[in-house]
Short mmCIF file of C-alpha atoms and ligand atoms in Angstrom, two decimals:
data_model
loop_
_atom_site.label_atom_id
_atom_site.label_comp_id
_atom_site.label_asym_id
_atom_site.label_seq_id
_atom_site.Cartn_x
_atom_site.Cartn_y
_atom_site.Cartn_z
CA MET A 1 12.09 17.03 -111.03
CA SER A 2 15.12 16.14 -113.15
CA GLY A 3 15.82 13.09 -115.34
CA GLY A 4 13.21 11.75 -117.78
CA ASP A 5 13.32 10.18 -121.21
CA ALA A 6 14.93 11.51 -124.41
CA THR A 7 12.11 14.03 -124.77
CA GLY A 8 12.53 15.20 -121.17
CA VAL A 9 9.19 13.71 -120.11
CA ARG A 10 9.18 12.17 -116.62
CA ARG A 11 6.98 9.18 -115.90
CA VAL A 12 5.34 9.27 -112.50
CA LEU A 13 3.55 6.30 -110.94
CA VAL A 14 0.53 7.05 -108.75
CA LEU A 15 -0.54 4.09 -106.61
CA GLY A 16 -4.26 4.61 -106.45
CA GLY A 17 -7.63 3.32 -105.37
CA THR A 18 -8.70 6.56 -103.64
CA GLY A 19 -10.36 9.85 -104.55
CA GLU A 20 -7.13 11.67 -103.78
CA ALA A 21 -5.25 9.48 -106.26
CA ARG A 22 -7.78 10.32 -108.98
CA GLU A 23 -7.50 14.01 -108.20
CA LEU A 24 -3.71 13.81 -108.26
CA ALA A 25 -3.68 11.98 -111.60
CA ALA A 26 -5.88 14.69 -113.10
CA ARG A 27 -3.66 17.44 -111.71
CA LEU A 28 -0.43 15.78 -112.86
CA GLY A 29 -1.94 15.27 -116.30
CA ALA A 30 -1.90 19.05 -116.67
CA GLU A 31 1.74 19.40 -115.51
CA PRO A 32 4.20 20.06 -118.33
CA GLY A 33 6.89 17.42 -118.74
CA VAL A 34 5.07 14.82 -116.62
CA ARG A 35 3.40 11.62 -117.81
CA VAL A 36 1.36 9.97 -115.11
CA ILE A 37 0.47 6.29 -114.84
CA SER A 38 -2.10 5.31 -112.23
CA SER A 39 -2.13 1.83 -110.76
CA LEU A 40 -5.16 0.04 -109.33
CA ALA A 41 -5.23 -3.28 -107.50
CA GLY A 42 -8.19 -4.56 -109.51
CA ARG A 43 -10.31 -5.42 -106.47
CA VAL A 44 -13.43 -3.48 -107.54
CA ARG A 45 -15.42 -4.89 -110.43
CA ASP A 46 -16.25 -1.53 -112.00
CA PRO A 47 -13.66 0.93 -110.65
CA ARG A 48 -13.83 4.69 -110.99
CA LEU A 49 -10.93 5.17 -113.36
CA PRO A 50 -8.49 8.06 -113.03
CA GLU A 51 -7.81 10.31 -116.00
CA GLY A 52 -4.87 9.30 -118.16
CA GLU A 53 -2.96 6.04 -118.40
CA VAL A 54 -4.05 3.28 -116.01
CA ARG A 55 -2.64 -0.17 -115.24
CA ILE A 56 -4.60 -2.70 -113.20
CA GLY A 57 -3.39 -5.60 -111.02
CA GLY A 58 -0.63 -6.39 -108.54
CA PHE A 59 3.07 -6.06 -109.36
CA GLY A 60 4.12 -9.30 -107.66
CA GLY A 61 5.39 -7.96 -104.33
CA ALA A 62 8.20 -5.48 -103.68
CA ASP A 63 10.59 -7.23 -106.07
CA GLY A 64 7.99 -7.21 -108.84
CA LEU A 65 7.37 -3.51 -108.30
CA ALA A 66 11.11 -2.73 -108.31
CA ALA A 67 11.49 -4.57 -111.63
CA TRP A 68 8.45 -2.76 -113.04
CA LEU A 69 9.77 0.68 -111.99
CA SER A 70 13.02 0.00 -113.74
CA ALA A 71 11.46 -1.49 -116.90
CA GLU A 72 9.07 1.46 -117.21
CA GLY A 73 11.71 4.11 -116.44
CA ILE A 74 9.66 5.59 -113.59
CA ALA A 75 11.18 8.81 -112.18
CA ALA A 76 9.03 9.16 -109.04
CA VAL A 77 6.25 7.35 -107.17
CA VAL A 78 3.36 8.79 -105.18
CA ASP A 79 1.64 6.25 -102.96
CA ALA A 80 -1.91 7.59 -102.75
CA THR A 81 -3.45 4.29 -101.66
CA HIS A 82 -5.99 4.00 -98.87
CA PRO A 83 -4.49 4.33 -95.35
CA PHE A 84 -5.32 0.65 -94.70
CA ALA A 85 -3.56 -0.65 -97.84
CA ALA A 86 -0.50 -1.39 -95.70
CA ALA A 87 0.97 -4.17 -97.84
CA MET A 88 1.04 -2.01 -100.97
CA THR A 89 2.65 0.84 -99.05
CA ALA A 90 5.30 -1.46 -97.54
CA HIS A 91 6.10 -2.80 -101.02
CA ALA A 92 6.38 0.73 -102.41
CA VAL A 93 8.80 1.70 -99.61
CA ALA A 94 10.99 -1.35 -100.22
CA ALA A 95 10.90 -1.18 -104.03
CA CYS A 96 11.69 2.55 -104.18
CA ALA A 97 14.55 2.10 -101.70
CA THR A 98 16.18 -0.63 -103.79
CA SER A 99 15.54 1.20 -107.08
CA GLY A 100 16.60 4.65 -105.86
CA VAL A 101 13.26 6.08 -107.04
CA PRO A 102 11.90 8.93 -104.88
CA LEU A 103 8.69 8.08 -103.02
CA LEU A 104 6.05 10.30 -101.47
CA VAL A 105 3.03 9.09 -99.50
CA LEU A 106 -0.17 11.10 -99.97
CA ARG A 107 -2.41 10.25 -97.02
CA ARG A 108 -5.49 12.09 -95.82
CA PRO A 109 -5.45 12.91 -92.09
CA ALA A 110 -7.09 10.45 -89.71
CA TRP A 111 -10.29 11.40 -87.90
CA GLU A 112 -9.65 12.79 -84.44
CA PRO A 113 -10.87 10.14 -81.97
CA GLU A 114 -13.91 11.12 -79.91
CA PRO A 115 -13.89 10.28 -76.19
CA ASP A 116 -16.65 7.67 -76.43
CA TRP A 117 -15.25 5.76 -79.42
CA HIS A 118 -14.12 2.21 -78.79
CA LEU A 119 -10.70 1.97 -80.44
CA ALA A 120 -9.60 -1.38 -81.90
CA GLY A 121 -6.12 -2.22 -83.15
CA SER A 122 -7.43 -4.54 -85.85
CA LEU A 123 -10.61 -5.99 -87.35
CA ASP A 124 -10.21 -8.99 -85.02
CA GLU A 125 -10.09 -6.70 -82.00
CA ALA A 126 -13.19 -4.91 -83.27
CA ALA A 127 -14.97 -8.25 -83.64
CA ALA A 128 -13.97 -9.28 -80.11
CA ALA A 129 -15.40 -6.03 -78.69
CA LEU A 130 -18.83 -6.35 -80.31
CA PRO A 131 -20.69 -8.93 -78.17
CA GLY A 132 -20.68 -6.59 -75.16
CA LEU A 133 -21.71 -3.53 -77.12
CA GLY A 134 -24.88 -4.29 -79.07
CA GLU A 135 -26.99 -6.65 -81.16
CA ARG A 136 -27.44 -4.86 -84.49
CA ILE A 137 -24.17 -3.89 -86.12
CA PHE A 138 -23.46 -1.67 -89.12
CA LEU A 139 -20.18 -3.03 -90.48
CA SER A 140 -18.76 -0.44 -92.89
CA THR A 141 -15.18 -1.69 -93.01
CA GLY A 142 -15.28 -2.82 -96.64
CA ARG A 143 -15.75 -6.09 -98.43
CA GLN A 144 -12.48 -7.82 -97.60
CA GLY A 145 -12.62 -8.06 -93.80
CA VAL A 146 -16.19 -9.28 -93.32
CA ALA A 147 -15.06 -12.88 -92.72
CA ARG A 148 -13.46 -11.76 -89.43
CA PHE A 149 -16.98 -11.20 -88.08
CA ALA A 150 -18.51 -14.41 -89.47
CA HIS A 151 -18.38 -16.30 -86.17
CA LEU A 152 -20.50 -13.77 -84.29
CA ASP A 153 -24.13 -14.43 -83.40
CA LEU A 154 -25.19 -10.82 -83.96
CA TRP A 155 -27.16 -9.16 -86.75
CA PHE A 156 -25.05 -7.30 -89.33
CA LEU A 157 -25.74 -4.67 -91.95
CA LEU A 158 -22.89 -5.00 -94.44
CA ARG A 159 -22.12 -2.16 -96.85
CA ALA A 160 -19.58 -2.48 -99.63
CA VAL A 161 -19.05 -1.55 -103.28
CA ASP A 162 -19.05 -5.21 -104.40
CA PRO A 163 -20.52 -8.27 -102.63
CA PRO A 164 -18.43 -9.14 -99.52
CA ASP A 165 -16.10 -12.13 -99.63
CA PRO A 166 -17.47 -15.19 -97.75
CA PRO A 167 -17.77 -16.46 -95.09
CA LEU A 168 -20.39 -13.96 -93.96
CA PRO A 169 -22.04 -13.76 -90.53
CA PRO A 170 -25.12 -16.05 -90.51
CA ARG A 171 -27.48 -13.14 -89.83
CA ALA A 172 -26.69 -10.31 -92.23
CA ALA A 173 -28.15 -8.01 -94.85
CA THR A 174 -25.95 -6.50 -97.55
CA VAL A 175 -26.23 -3.05 -99.10
CA LEU A 176 -24.14 -2.55 -102.23
CA ALA A 177 -23.27 1.12 -102.51
CA ARG A 178 -20.40 3.44 -103.28
CA GLY A 179 -19.81 6.64 -101.28
CA PRO A 180 -19.86 9.47 -100.60
CA PHE A 181 -22.83 9.12 -98.26
CA GLY A 182 -24.61 12.20 -96.89
CA LEU A 183 -25.72 12.78 -93.32
CA ASP A 184 -29.46 12.44 -94.04
CA ALA A 185 -28.98 9.13 -95.83
CA GLU A 186 -26.71 7.79 -93.07
CA ARG A 187 -29.17 8.80 -90.36
CA ALA A 188 -32.02 7.13 -92.28
CA LEU A 189 -29.98 3.93 -92.77
CA LEU A 190 -29.09 3.67 -89.07
CA ARG A 191 -32.73 4.23 -88.11
CA GLU A 192 -34.20 1.87 -90.72
CA HIS A 193 -32.03 -1.00 -89.54
CA ARG A 194 -32.24 -0.09 -85.83
CA ILE A 195 -28.44 -0.09 -85.63
CA ASP A 196 -26.90 0.07 -82.17
CA VAL A 197 -23.19 -0.24 -83.09
CA LEU A 198 -21.24 1.17 -86.03
CA VAL A 199 -17.88 -0.39 -86.95
CA THR A 200 -15.59 1.61 -89.22
CA LYS A 201 -11.93 1.96 -90.10
CA ASN A 202 -10.30 5.32 -89.34
CA SER A 203 -10.17 6.11 -93.05
CA GLY A 204 -10.26 9.87 -92.49
CA GLY A 205 -11.54 12.51 -94.90
CA PRO A 206 -14.99 13.96 -95.51
CA MET A 207 -16.40 11.32 -97.92
CA THR A 208 -17.33 8.71 -95.31
CA ARG A 209 -17.46 10.94 -92.23
CA PRO A 210 -21.27 11.52 -92.06
CA LYS A 211 -21.94 8.01 -90.69
CA LEU A 212 -19.99 9.01 -87.57
CA ASP A 213 -21.97 12.22 -87.20
CA ALA A 214 -25.23 10.32 -87.66
CA ALA A 215 -24.13 7.74 -85.07
CA ARG A 216 -23.34 10.48 -82.55
CA GLU A 217 -26.75 12.11 -83.11
CA LEU A 218 -28.61 8.84 -82.63
CA GLY A 219 -26.58 7.52 -79.70
CA VAL A 220 -25.19 4.62 -81.75
CA ARG A 221 -21.98 3.19 -80.28
CA VAL A 222 -18.91 3.48 -82.48
CA VAL A 223 -16.01 1.04 -82.85
CA VAL A 224 -13.10 2.49 -84.83
CA VAL A 225 -10.28 0.34 -86.22
CA GLN A 226 -7.07 2.31 -85.92
CA ARG A 227 -4.72 2.81 -88.83
CA PRO A 228 -1.67 0.69 -89.47
CA PRO A 229 1.62 2.40 -88.52
CA GLU A 230 2.88 5.18 -90.78
CA PRO A 231 5.55 3.98 -93.23
CA GLY A 232 8.26 6.44 -92.12
CA VAL A 233 8.81 8.11 -95.52
CA PRO A 234 7.99 11.67 -96.62
CA THR A 235 4.23 12.10 -96.34
CA VAL A 236 1.81 14.88 -97.27
CA GLU A 237 -1.91 15.23 -96.61
CA GLN A 238 -3.00 17.39 -99.55
CA VAL A 239 -3.02 16.83 -103.31
CA ASP A 240 -1.52 20.31 -103.83
CA ALA A 241 1.53 19.35 -101.78
CA ALA A 242 1.95 16.15 -103.79
CA VAL A 243 1.84 18.11 -107.07
CA ARG A 244 4.55 20.45 -105.73
CA TRP A 245 6.68 17.48 -104.66
CA VAL A 246 6.44 15.90 -108.11
CA ARG A 247 7.69 19.13 -109.68
CA HIS A 248 10.89 18.94 -107.66
CA ALA A 249 11.45 15.22 -107.00
CA GLY A 250 14.31 13.29 -108.54
P1 NAP B 301 -3.07 -4.19 -99.70
O1 NAP B 301 -3.58 -5.24 -98.76
O2 NAP B 301 -2.13 -3.18 -99.16
O3 NAP B 301 -2.40 -4.84 -100.97
C1 NAP B 301 -2.43 -6.21 -101.26
C2 NAP B 301 -1.83 -6.39 -102.63
O4 NAP B 301 -2.69 -5.82 -103.63
C3 NAP B 301 -0.51 -5.65 -102.84
O5 NAP B 301 0.56 -6.41 -102.31
C4 NAP B 301 -0.49 -5.50 -104.34
O6 NAP B 301 -0.19 -6.74 -104.97
C5 NAP B 301 -1.93 -5.24 -104.66
N1 NAP B 301 -2.23 -3.79 -104.69
C6 NAP B 301 -2.77 -3.01 -103.72
N2 NAP B 301 -2.95 -1.75 -104.15
C7 NAP B 301 -2.49 -1.72 -105.42
C8 NAP B 301 -2.42 -0.71 -106.41
N3 NAP B 301 -2.87 0.55 -106.17
N4 NAP B 301 -1.88 -1.04 -107.62
C9 NAP B 301 -1.45 -2.30 -107.88
N5 NAP B 301 -1.51 -3.31 -106.99
C10 NAP B 301 -2.03 -3.03 -105.77
O7 NAP B 301 -4.30 -3.41 -100.36
P2 NAP B 301 -5.87 -3.52 -100.08
O8 NAP B 301 -6.14 -3.06 -98.70
O9 NAP B 301 -6.34 -4.86 -100.55
O10 NAP B 301 -6.40 -2.38 -101.06
C11 NAP B 301 -6.44 -2.62 -102.45
C12 NAP B 301 -6.73 -1.31 -103.14
O11 NAP B 301 -7.98 -0.80 -102.71
C13 NAP B 301 -5.69 -0.24 -102.88
O12 NAP B 301 -5.33 0.32 -104.10
C14 NAP B 301 -6.38 0.76 -101.98
O13 NAP B 301 -5.99 2.09 -102.26
C15 NAP B 301 -7.85 0.54 -102.27
N6 NAP B 301 -8.71 0.70 -101.10
C16 NAP B 301 -8.47 -0.03 -99.98
C17 NAP B 301 -9.28 0.14 -98.87
C18 NAP B 301 -9.03 -0.61 -97.59
O14 NAP B 301 -9.80 -0.43 -96.64
N7 NAP B 301 -7.99 -1.43 -97.50
C19 NAP B 301 -10.34 1.04 -98.93
C20 NAP B 301 -10.57 1.76 -100.10
C21 NAP B 301 -9.75 1.58 -101.19
P3 NAP B 301 1.31 -7.16 -105.39
O15 NAP B 301 2.00 -7.54 -104.13
O16 NAP B 301 1.09 -8.29 -106.35
O17 NAP B 301 1.93 -5.96 -106.05
#
């Protein structure tokens, strides 16, 4: 990577909120000539903080991010947000294009769909599919989308890091927990609550995969919300590859 400030140090922004982003921040912290700043949205009350410098809160859309990149003298951006954080990724693409700052997306691979999964294009599509599929639903799509299921007269187990945003389905129990979740615990949870349908986003990666394996073992139906479209910019799947890109970007 070329450029940098008077001391030759390059400032790299990592858009975070994922385990990969934390790993990348730690790795870049050990790279000579690189100063990393991680950015979090501020959605989680008690976030797992990355090593090094952290800023929290939105930038104010693509224009706000472009202004921030320029004010902070950022030399490169790695978007390591969650695959479903589509607005942040779109803003990063637009802001980096207008600012001329190189952008890389670090995105873990999606889970390979299994033949018996019910694929949904959105949370609304997942909600529409549920009444024909079962009565007791494990909704593991995160806190923000629960309202999309609030109109359904089904029983829901909701799992999220912080309490879900209302409105909630009238019949629901909430488990506050942060992954990763192991196979034994997922199997026990599905059994304890007599779950017959699991709803998940196709987040990918090993951290939240065991619920799918437990569901297959127990014959629980699975509804998977498919990812938003890829942003059409250089993308890697591994932290190593992102570290290598940062060394040469700019
Ligand atoms: P989103 O819908 O794509 O973003 C909405 C707005 O939140 C963005 O326009 C931006 O505000 C702000 N924002 C998002 N990520 C940010 C970041 N890393 N740093 C600063 N501002 C950020 O995002 P989301 O789906 O709400 O996800 C929020 C965060 O949670 C992301 O960082 C993501 O990695 C993490 N996360 C999301 C999910 C999920 O399922 N969506 C799951 C696990 C973790 P401005 O327009 O004001 O800049």
